[in-house]
Short mmCIF file of N, CA and C in Angstrom, two decimals:
data_model
loop_
_atom_site.label_atom_id
_atom_site.label_comp_id
_atom_site.label_asym_id
_atom_site.label_seq_id
_atom_site.Cartn_x
_atom_site.Cartn_y
_atom_site.Cartn_z
N MET A 1 -52.90 53.07 -39.11
CA MET A 1 -52.68 53.90 -39.90
C MET A 1 -52.41 55.40 -38.92
N LYS A 2 -51.60 56.10 -38.96
CA LYS A 2 -51.22 57.69 -38.33
C LYS A 2 -51.72 59.00 -38.43
N GLU A 3 -51.81 59.81 -37.79
CA GLU A 3 -52.16 60.92 -38.19
C GLU A 3 -50.81 61.77 -38.56
N LEU A 4 -50.80 62.05 -40.04
CA LEU A 4 -49.91 62.93 -40.64
C LEU A 4 -50.27 64.72 -40.81
N ASN A 5 -48.91 65.18 -40.88
CA ASN A 5 -48.85 66.51 -40.94
C ASN A 5 -48.73 66.82 -42.77
N ILE A 6 -49.24 67.64 -43.62
CA ILE A 6 -49.15 68.19 -44.72
C ILE A 6 -47.98 67.56 -45.39
N MET A 7 -46.64 67.55 -44.95
CA MET A 7 -45.49 67.28 -45.92
C MET A 7 -45.29 66.23 -45.90
N GLU A 8 -45.34 65.26 -44.61
CA GLU A 8 -45.73 63.64 -44.37
C GLU A 8 -46.73 63.00 -45.46
N ALA A 9 -48.00 64.48 -45.72
CA ALA A 9 -48.55 63.18 -46.75
C ALA A 9 -48.17 63.62 -48.24
N THR A 10 -47.59 64.77 -48.56
CA THR A 10 -46.84 64.64 -49.72
C THR A 10 -45.87 63.71 -50.04
N VAL A 11 -45.55 62.92 -49.35
CA VAL A 11 -44.68 62.24 -49.65
C VAL A 11 -45.40 60.85 -50.03
N LEU A 12 -46.65 60.51 -48.99
CA LEU A 12 -47.38 59.30 -49.90
C LEU A 12 -47.68 59.81 -50.97
N THR A 13 -48.69 60.57 -51.73
CA THR A 13 -49.07 61.03 -52.74
C THR A 13 -47.42 61.51 -53.89
N SER A 14 -46.34 61.01 -53.52
CA SER A 14 -45.60 61.43 -54.41
C SER A 14 -45.53 60.50 -55.79
N PRO A 15 -45.03 60.35 -56.64
CA PRO A 15 -44.59 61.72 -57.18
C PRO A 15 -45.64 62.60 -58.14
N ASN A 16 -45.23 63.98 -57.68
CA ASN A 16 -46.37 65.05 -57.89
C ASN A 16 -45.54 65.83 -59.28
N PRO A 17 -46.26 65.80 -60.75
CA PRO A 17 -46.30 67.19 -61.67
C PRO A 17 -45.52 67.74 -61.02
N LEU A 18 -44.39 68.45 -61.75
CA LEU A 18 -44.05 69.93 -61.62
C LEU A 18 -44.44 70.46 -62.30
N THR A 19 -43.91 71.69 -61.97
CA THR A 19 -44.76 72.52 -63.28
C THR A 19 -43.97 73.59 -63.24
N LEU A 20 -43.31 74.13 -64.03
CA LEU A 20 -42.78 75.57 -63.34
C LEU A 20 -43.77 76.69 -64.30
N ILE A 21 -44.62 77.51 -63.51
CA ILE A 21 -44.87 78.53 -63.65
C ILE A 21 -44.58 79.87 -64.58
N CYS A 22 -44.68 80.16 -65.63
CA CYS A 22 -43.68 81.31 -66.42
C CYS A 22 -44.81 82.87 -66.55
N SER A 23 -44.27 83.61 -66.22
CA SER A 23 -45.13 85.14 -66.38
C SER A 23 -44.40 85.74 -66.35
N LYS A 24 -44.76 87.32 -67.21
CA LYS A 24 -44.17 88.28 -67.07
C LYS A 24 -44.51 89.59 -66.33
N LYS A 25 -42.71 89.55 -65.97
CA LYS A 25 -42.31 90.72 -64.86
C LYS A 25 -42.99 92.02 -65.60
N GLU A 26 -42.65 92.96 -64.61
CA GLU A 26 -42.87 94.62 -64.88
C GLU A 26 -41.93 94.96 -66.04
N ASP A 27 -40.44 94.47 -66.14
CA ASP A 27 -39.64 94.44 -67.46
C ASP A 27 -39.97 94.09 -68.77
N GLY A 28 -41.22 93.18 -68.85
CA GLY A 28 -41.05 92.24 -70.04
C GLY A 28 -40.26 91.11 -69.49
N SER A 29 -39.24 90.66 -68.94
CA SER A 29 -38.91 89.51 -68.98
C SER A 29 -39.37 88.34 -68.37
N THR A 30 -39.32 87.29 -68.55
CA THR A 30 -40.51 86.11 -67.90
C THR A 30 -39.79 85.60 -66.80
N ASN A 31 -40.80 85.19 -65.69
CA ASN A 31 -40.16 85.02 -64.12
C ASN A 31 -40.86 83.17 -64.30
N LEU A 32 -39.92 83.36 -63.44
CA LEU A 32 -39.96 81.44 -63.67
C LEU A 32 -40.28 80.81 -61.97
N ALA A 33 -41.34 80.40 -61.34
CA ALA A 33 -41.41 79.24 -60.29
C ALA A 33 -41.75 78.33 -60.56
N PRO A 34 -41.16 77.07 -59.60
CA PRO A 34 -41.58 75.78 -59.47
C PRO A 34 -42.83 75.47 -58.57
N ILE A 35 -43.45 74.84 -59.29
CA ILE A 35 -45.28 74.68 -58.06
C ILE A 35 -45.22 73.13 -58.81
N CYS A 36 -45.77 72.60 -57.54
CA CYS A 36 -46.49 71.48 -57.35
C CYS A 36 -47.66 71.71 -57.41
N PHE A 37 -48.36 72.48 -56.62
CA PHE A 37 -49.72 72.98 -56.15
C PHE A 37 -51.08 73.51 -57.63
N VAL A 38 -50.61 72.38 -58.43
CA VAL A 38 -51.46 72.15 -59.80
C VAL A 38 -52.61 71.59 -60.22
N SER A 39 -53.40 71.45 -61.19
CA SER A 39 -54.46 70.46 -60.95
C SER A 39 -55.16 71.25 -62.35
N TYR A 40 -55.86 70.09 -63.25
CA TYR A 40 -56.82 70.29 -64.47
C TYR A 40 -58.08 70.61 -63.53
N LEU A 41 -58.72 71.15 -63.74
CA LEU A 41 -60.15 71.78 -63.31
C LEU A 41 -61.54 71.81 -64.07
N SER A 42 -61.38 71.66 -65.16
CA SER A 42 -62.62 71.52 -66.22
C SER A 42 -61.81 71.21 -67.66
N PHE A 43 -62.67 70.09 -68.20
CA PHE A 43 -62.98 70.19 -69.89
C PHE A 43 -63.19 70.89 -70.77
N ASN A 44 -64.19 70.83 -70.23
CA ASN A 44 -64.85 72.51 -71.41
C ASN A 44 -65.41 73.67 -70.76
N PRO A 45 -64.72 74.69 -70.57
CA PRO A 45 -63.67 74.71 -71.48
C PRO A 45 -62.31 74.18 -70.32
N PRO A 46 -61.34 73.87 -70.87
CA PRO A 46 -60.31 73.63 -70.35
C PRO A 46 -59.94 74.44 -69.07
N MET A 47 -59.75 74.29 -68.64
CA MET A 47 -58.97 74.89 -67.00
C MET A 47 -58.07 74.15 -66.27
N VAL A 48 -57.57 75.16 -65.67
CA VAL A 48 -56.32 74.64 -64.82
C VAL A 48 -56.40 75.49 -63.24
N GLY A 49 -55.68 74.78 -62.74
CA GLY A 49 -55.78 75.69 -61.56
C GLY A 49 -54.49 75.63 -61.04
N PHE A 50 -53.81 76.46 -60.20
CA PHE A 50 -52.72 76.12 -59.44
C PHE A 50 -52.28 77.71 -58.05
N ALA A 51 -51.66 77.07 -56.94
CA ALA A 51 -51.26 78.14 -56.00
C ALA A 51 -50.35 78.13 -55.41
N THR A 52 -50.57 79.40 -55.22
CA THR A 52 -49.11 80.22 -54.66
C THR A 52 -49.29 80.96 -53.89
N GLY A 53 -48.19 80.71 -52.84
CA GLY A 53 -47.90 81.61 -51.41
C GLY A 53 -49.11 83.07 -51.51
N LYS A 54 -49.54 83.44 -50.53
CA LYS A 54 -49.88 84.72 -50.20
C LYS A 54 -48.91 86.43 -50.86
N GLN A 55 -47.65 85.92 -50.63
CA GLN A 55 -46.82 86.54 -50.63
C GLN A 55 -46.16 86.68 -52.18
N SER A 56 -46.42 85.61 -52.98
CA SER A 56 -45.64 84.84 -54.10
C SER A 56 -45.52 86.19 -55.53
N HIS A 57 -44.12 86.41 -55.60
CA HIS A 57 -44.15 87.35 -56.60
C HIS A 57 -44.61 86.91 -58.04
N THR A 58 -44.64 85.54 -58.56
CA THR A 58 -45.73 85.24 -59.60
C THR A 58 -47.09 85.10 -59.17
N GLY A 59 -47.37 84.86 -58.38
CA GLY A 59 -48.67 84.65 -58.06
C GLY A 59 -49.24 86.56 -58.38
N LYS A 60 -48.65 87.16 -57.45
CA LYS A 60 -48.59 88.97 -57.90
C LYS A 60 -48.83 89.22 -59.37
N GLN A 61 -47.91 88.41 -60.09
CA GLN A 61 -47.66 88.80 -61.56
C GLN A 61 -48.86 88.42 -62.64
N VAL A 62 -49.46 87.30 -61.93
CA VAL A 62 -50.09 86.91 -62.88
C VAL A 62 -51.32 87.21 -62.78
N ARG A 63 -51.69 87.73 -61.14
CA ARG A 63 -52.85 88.81 -61.20
C ARG A 63 -52.94 89.88 -61.73
N GLU A 64 -51.70 90.85 -61.87
CA GLU A 64 -51.80 91.72 -63.07
C GLU A 64 -51.69 91.98 -63.98
N THR A 65 -51.36 90.77 -64.50
CA THR A 65 -51.17 90.78 -66.08
C THR A 65 -52.77 90.16 -66.82
N GLY A 66 -53.05 88.93 -65.97
CA GLY A 66 -53.99 88.13 -65.91
C GLY A 66 -53.60 87.21 -67.28
N LYS A 67 -52.10 86.98 -67.13
CA LYS A 67 -51.43 85.78 -68.60
C LYS A 67 -50.44 84.93 -67.53
N VAL A 68 -50.49 83.67 -68.01
CA VAL A 68 -49.43 83.17 -67.88
C VAL A 68 -49.09 81.47 -68.55
N ILE A 69 -48.37 80.93 -68.51
CA ILE A 69 -48.08 79.73 -68.98
C ILE A 69 -47.55 78.64 -68.23
N VAL A 70 -48.41 77.81 -68.00
CA VAL A 70 -47.97 76.74 -66.73
C VAL A 70 -47.41 75.78 -67.74
N THR A 71 -46.26 74.99 -67.51
CA THR A 71 -45.26 74.50 -68.45
C THR A 71 -44.89 73.23 -67.05
N VAL A 72 -44.57 72.13 -68.37
CA VAL A 72 -44.43 70.78 -67.21
C VAL A 72 -42.52 70.82 -68.15
N PRO A 73 -41.64 71.44 -67.02
CA PRO A 73 -40.40 71.40 -67.96
C PRO A 73 -39.59 69.76 -67.77
N GLY A 74 -38.68 69.73 -68.94
CA GLY A 74 -38.26 68.73 -69.65
C GLY A 74 -36.72 68.14 -68.09
N GLU A 75 -36.07 67.54 -68.33
CA GLU A 75 -35.24 66.30 -67.62
C GLU A 75 -34.10 67.33 -67.41
N SER A 76 -33.69 67.97 -69.04
CA SER A 76 -32.34 68.42 -68.86
C SER A 76 -31.82 69.69 -68.06
N ILE A 77 -33.57 70.52 -67.55
CA ILE A 77 -33.43 71.55 -66.56
C ILE A 77 -33.59 70.94 -65.23
N ALA A 78 -33.56 69.68 -64.67
CA ALA A 78 -34.20 69.84 -63.45
C ALA A 78 -33.63 70.38 -62.14
N GLN A 79 -32.33 70.36 -62.54
CA GLN A 79 -31.37 71.35 -61.36
C GLN A 79 -31.60 72.83 -61.46
N VAL A 80 -32.11 73.15 -62.71
CA VAL A 80 -32.02 74.85 -62.55
C VAL A 80 -33.72 75.07 -62.08
N VAL A 81 -34.42 74.24 -62.65
CA VAL A 81 -35.56 74.18 -62.28
C VAL A 81 -36.14 74.43 -60.89
N MET A 82 -35.29 73.43 -59.85
CA MET A 82 -34.89 73.62 -58.90
C MET A 82 -34.59 75.09 -57.51
N ALA A 83 -33.48 75.09 -58.67
CA ALA A 83 -32.80 76.32 -58.15
C ALA A 83 -34.16 77.88 -58.55
N CYS A 84 -34.62 78.26 -59.60
CA CYS A 84 -35.77 78.89 -59.41
C CYS A 84 -36.49 78.81 -58.39
N GLY A 85 -36.60 77.90 -57.78
CA GLY A 85 -37.45 77.81 -56.46
C GLY A 85 -36.52 78.17 -54.91
N ALA A 86 -35.28 78.58 -55.15
CA ALA A 86 -34.23 78.99 -54.22
C ALA A 86 -34.53 80.53 -54.22
N SER A 87 -35.57 81.32 -55.04
CA SER A 87 -35.16 82.76 -54.84
C SER A 87 -36.20 83.84 -55.59
N THR A 88 -36.66 84.65 -55.25
CA THR A 88 -37.80 85.48 -55.73
C THR A 88 -37.04 85.80 -56.99
N GLY A 89 -38.42 85.98 -57.85
CA GLY A 89 -38.01 86.52 -59.43
C GLY A 89 -38.24 88.21 -58.81
N ALA A 90 -38.96 88.88 -57.64
CA ALA A 90 -38.77 90.00 -57.67
C ALA A 90 -37.48 91.12 -57.59
N LYS A 91 -36.23 90.12 -57.22
CA LYS A 91 -34.78 90.49 -56.75
C LYS A 91 -33.98 89.86 -57.74
N THR A 92 -34.45 88.57 -58.71
CA THR A 92 -33.45 87.99 -59.65
C THR A 92 -33.85 87.53 -60.87
N ASP A 93 -33.16 87.77 -61.82
CA ASP A 93 -33.39 87.33 -62.80
C ASP A 93 -32.99 85.69 -63.31
N LYS A 94 -34.28 85.53 -63.08
CA LYS A 94 -34.37 83.80 -62.99
C LYS A 94 -33.35 83.24 -64.27
N VAL A 95 -33.88 83.46 -65.00
CA VAL A 95 -33.82 82.54 -66.63
C VAL A 95 -32.25 83.28 -66.60
N VAL A 96 -31.46 84.45 -66.75
CA VAL A 96 -30.22 84.82 -66.64
C VAL A 96 -28.93 84.12 -65.31
N ALA A 97 -29.91 84.18 -64.53
CA ALA A 97 -28.63 83.17 -63.47
C ALA A 97 -28.78 81.99 -63.37
N ASN A 98 -29.47 81.32 -64.16
CA ASN A 98 -29.33 79.79 -64.33
C ASN A 98 -29.37 79.35 -65.69
N ASN A 99 -29.38 80.49 -66.66
CA ASN A 99 -29.10 80.18 -68.24
C ASN A 99 -29.41 79.01 -68.87
N ILE A 100 -30.54 79.61 -68.85
CA ILE A 100 -32.08 78.78 -68.99
C ILE A 100 -31.82 79.55 -70.78
N GLU A 101 -32.21 78.53 -71.55
CA GLU A 101 -32.36 78.83 -73.21
C GLU A 101 -33.64 78.75 -73.44
N MET A 102 -34.17 79.95 -73.76
CA MET A 102 -35.87 80.42 -73.59
C MET A 102 -36.09 80.40 -75.09
N MET A 103 -37.52 80.51 -75.88
CA MET A 103 -38.05 80.50 -76.76
C MET A 103 -39.20 81.24 -76.17
N ALA A 104 -39.99 81.56 -77.63
CA ALA A 104 -41.51 82.31 -77.80
C ALA A 104 -42.60 81.56 -78.26
N VAL A 105 -43.50 81.60 -77.37
CA VAL A 105 -44.63 80.86 -77.79
C VAL A 105 -45.74 81.63 -79.03
N GLU A 106 -46.06 81.61 -80.35
CA GLU A 106 -46.92 82.20 -80.42
C GLU A 106 -48.21 82.65 -80.19
N GLY A 107 -48.54 83.99 -80.05
CA GLY A 107 -49.75 84.96 -79.18
C GLY A 107 -49.74 85.01 -77.88
N SER A 108 -48.38 85.15 -77.49
CA SER A 108 -47.95 85.10 -75.98
C SER A 108 -46.75 85.96 -75.93
N ASP A 109 -46.61 86.89 -74.79
CA ASP A 109 -45.54 87.84 -75.22
C ASP A 109 -44.59 87.01 -73.86
N ILE A 110 -44.66 86.01 -73.15
CA ILE A 110 -44.18 85.37 -71.88
C ILE A 110 -43.98 83.79 -72.68
N GLN A 111 -42.43 83.81 -72.26
CA GLN A 111 -41.47 82.98 -72.90
C GLN A 111 -41.29 81.73 -72.34
N ILE A 112 -41.15 80.51 -72.67
CA ILE A 112 -41.00 79.15 -71.99
C ILE A 112 -39.75 78.97 -72.00
N PRO A 113 -39.12 77.76 -71.05
CA PRO A 113 -37.71 76.89 -71.46
C PRO A 113 -37.89 75.76 -72.83
N VAL A 114 -36.66 76.11 -73.28
CA VAL A 114 -36.90 75.57 -74.35
C VAL A 114 -36.84 74.22 -74.11
N ASP A 115 -36.80 73.42 -73.18
CA ASP A 115 -36.99 72.07 -72.76
C ASP A 115 -38.05 71.69 -71.92
N THR A 116 -39.51 71.75 -72.67
CA THR A 116 -40.45 72.15 -72.03
C THR A 116 -41.31 71.20 -72.80
N ARG A 117 -41.91 69.97 -71.83
CA ARG A 117 -42.94 68.95 -72.40
C ARG A 117 -44.19 69.07 -72.65
N LEU A 118 -44.87 70.18 -72.15
CA LEU A 118 -46.12 70.42 -72.06
C LEU A 118 -46.37 71.80 -71.66
N ALA A 119 -46.95 72.82 -72.49
CA ALA A 119 -47.13 74.03 -72.11
C ALA A 119 -48.59 74.39 -72.00
N MET A 120 -49.25 75.20 -71.13
CA MET A 120 -50.66 75.61 -71.10
C MET A 120 -50.89 77.22 -71.40
N VAL A 121 -50.92 77.34 -72.35
CA VAL A 121 -50.81 79.07 -72.48
C VAL A 121 -52.46 79.24 -71.69
N ALA A 122 -52.40 80.52 -70.92
CA ALA A 122 -53.71 80.76 -70.04
C ALA A 122 -53.82 81.73 -69.92
N THR A 123 -55.73 82.17 -69.43
CA THR A 123 -55.48 83.52 -68.91
C THR A 123 -56.39 83.34 -67.59
N LEU A 124 -55.88 84.17 -66.79
CA LEU A 124 -56.40 84.48 -65.59
C LEU A 124 -58.17 84.72 -65.74
N GLN A 125 -58.45 83.47 -65.14
CA GLN A 125 -60.32 83.57 -64.56
C GLN A 125 -60.58 84.08 -63.37
N GLN A 126 -60.27 84.24 -62.14
CA GLN A 126 -60.19 83.95 -60.92
C GLN A 126 -59.43 83.70 -59.83
N SER A 127 -58.85 84.45 -59.07
CA SER A 127 -57.83 84.18 -57.65
C SER A 127 -59.06 84.16 -56.50
N VAL A 128 -58.60 82.84 -56.06
CA VAL A 128 -59.39 82.66 -54.20
C VAL A 128 -58.52 82.47 -53.18
N GLU A 129 -58.52 83.09 -52.47
CA GLU A 129 -57.54 82.60 -51.10
C GLU A 129 -58.47 81.31 -50.67
N VAL A 130 -56.52 80.97 -50.27
CA VAL A 130 -57.35 79.16 -49.60
C VAL A 130 -56.11 79.30 -48.28
N GLY A 131 -56.44 79.67 -47.83
CA GLY A 131 -55.89 79.27 -46.47
C GLY A 131 -54.77 80.40 -46.58
N ASP A 132 -53.10 79.82 -46.44
CA ASP A 132 -52.16 80.65 -46.69
C ASP A 132 -51.47 80.69 -48.33
N HIS A 133 -52.68 80.49 -49.16
CA HIS A 133 -51.74 80.41 -50.88
C HIS A 133 -52.92 81.15 -51.35
N ILE A 134 -53.17 81.27 -52.57
CA ILE A 134 -54.36 82.10 -53.44
C ILE A 134 -54.11 81.17 -54.82
N LEU A 135 -55.23 80.68 -54.86
CA LEU A 135 -55.69 79.89 -55.94
C LEU A 135 -56.30 80.40 -57.04
N HIS A 136 -55.10 79.91 -58.50
CA HIS A 136 -55.69 81.02 -59.71
C HIS A 136 -56.30 80.16 -60.96
N ILE A 137 -57.36 80.65 -60.92
CA ILE A 137 -58.07 79.46 -61.81
C ILE A 137 -58.15 80.22 -63.05
N CYS A 138 -57.58 79.46 -64.19
CA CYS A 138 -57.13 79.83 -65.26
C CYS A 138 -57.60 79.06 -66.43
N GLN A 139 -58.51 79.87 -67.59
CA GLN A 139 -58.90 79.16 -68.71
C GLN A 139 -57.39 78.98 -69.73
N VAL A 140 -57.64 77.84 -70.23
CA VAL A 140 -56.54 77.52 -70.75
C VAL A 140 -56.68 77.38 -72.63
N ASP A 141 -55.59 78.48 -72.92
CA ASP A 141 -56.14 78.92 -74.30
C ASP A 141 -55.63 77.98 -75.51
N LYS A 142 -54.66 77.62 -75.19
CA LYS A 142 -53.67 76.64 -75.77
C LYS A 142 -52.70 76.17 -75.24
N PHE A 143 -52.77 74.26 -75.57
CA PHE A 143 -51.92 73.70 -75.52
C PHE A 143 -51.03 73.23 -76.30
N LEU A 144 -49.66 73.21 -76.00
CA LEU A 144 -47.89 73.19 -76.89
C LEU A 144 -47.59 72.14 -75.80
N GLY A 145 -47.83 70.92 -76.54
CA GLY A 145 -46.99 69.57 -76.68
C GLY A 145 -45.79 69.01 -77.04
N ASP A 146 -44.78 68.17 -76.45
CA ASP A 146 -43.94 67.24 -76.99
C ASP A 146 -43.54 66.50 -76.50
N GLU A 147 -44.26 65.38 -76.93
CA GLU A 147 -44.41 63.69 -76.58
C GLU A 147 -42.90 62.97 -76.31
N ASP A 148 -42.20 63.41 -77.22
CA ASP A 148 -40.69 62.91 -77.20
C ASP A 148 -39.58 63.49 -75.91
N LYS A 149 -40.46 64.65 -75.17
CA LYS A 149 -39.93 64.98 -73.55
C LYS A 149 -40.31 64.50 -72.15
N LYS A 150 -39.41 64.10 -71.80
CA LYS A 150 -39.85 63.37 -70.57
C LYS A 150 -39.78 64.17 -69.57
N GLY A 151 -41.33 64.72 -68.82
CA GLY A 151 -41.39 65.28 -67.88
C GLY A 151 -40.78 65.09 -66.42
N LEU A 152 -40.98 66.42 -65.74
CA LEU A 152 -40.19 66.10 -64.28
C LEU A 152 -41.31 66.05 -63.25
N TYR A 153 -41.07 65.36 -62.09
CA TYR A 153 -41.70 65.23 -61.00
C TYR A 153 -41.48 65.22 -60.01
N ALA A 154 -41.60 65.76 -58.61
CA ALA A 154 -41.40 65.87 -57.25
C ALA A 154 -41.69 64.74 -56.71
N TRP A 155 -40.61 64.34 -55.86
CA TRP A 155 -40.53 63.07 -55.32
C TRP A 155 -40.31 63.33 -54.10
N ASN A 156 -40.90 62.15 -52.79
CA ASN A 156 -40.85 61.91 -51.41
C ASN A 156 -40.90 63.26 -51.02
N GLY A 157 -41.93 64.56 -51.27
CA GLY A 157 -42.25 65.32 -50.77
C GLY A 157 -41.44 66.09 -51.19
N PHE A 158 -41.09 66.51 -52.57
CA PHE A 158 -40.27 67.40 -52.95
C PHE A 158 -38.92 67.56 -52.86
N GLY A 159 -38.33 66.31 -52.25
CA GLY A 159 -36.76 65.90 -52.10
C GLY A 159 -36.40 65.95 -53.06
N LYS A 160 -36.79 64.99 -54.26
CA LYS A 160 -35.86 65.23 -55.62
C LYS A 160 -36.48 65.15 -56.91
N VAL A 161 -36.31 65.42 -57.50
CA VAL A 161 -37.02 65.86 -59.24
C VAL A 161 -36.32 65.15 -59.68
N ALA A 162 -37.06 64.35 -60.93
CA ALA A 162 -36.86 63.69 -62.00
C ALA A 162 -37.95 63.14 -62.59
N PRO A 163 -37.75 62.38 -63.97
CA PRO A 163 -38.92 62.10 -64.51
C PRO A 163 -39.48 60.86 -64.01
N ALA A 164 -40.48 60.66 -64.36
CA ALA A 164 -41.33 59.50 -64.03
C ALA A 164 -40.66 58.28 -63.53
N ALA A 165 -39.90 57.63 -65.17
CA ALA A 165 -38.84 56.38 -65.09
C ALA A 165 -38.04 56.49 -64.00
N GLU A 166 -37.31 57.41 -63.35
CA GLU A 166 -36.26 57.58 -62.53
C GLU A 166 -36.77 57.89 -61.18
N GLY A 167 -37.67 57.69 -60.80
CA GLY A 167 -37.67 58.31 -59.68
C GLY A 167 -37.94 56.72 -58.99
#
């Protein structure tokens, strides 16, 4: 074995489920951020955690509103999901810029992409500084899923985005 850096290690743990963090912006629109630093944390109550960079607009919005929808996007939007990671939601309406068809979720004022395999409607419980990121610990209020859709994964240390069957 040889010593690796964290980016090299991500290649060895690939594929990683790719999520699209959906949060509400100040103007009421939805911000989208692709993130792989996500994990289930508890069965009872159901909890999920995700980490964003300390300066992340998405993290700031989630901490201010206390609400988020963690989604697993479908394969038809693979290219636009990666494009969402190339700009900040503070300056760009990523939904409009990438022409993403959105839909409402009952019980939430945050929209999600129509092509979504899994949506976890959640409430922020705690934020914890972890190195150069902030971990957002959320209780899942509702799970919504569509088994017929293929979810996306990040392959080769985030070098490729594709469903598991195609990696």
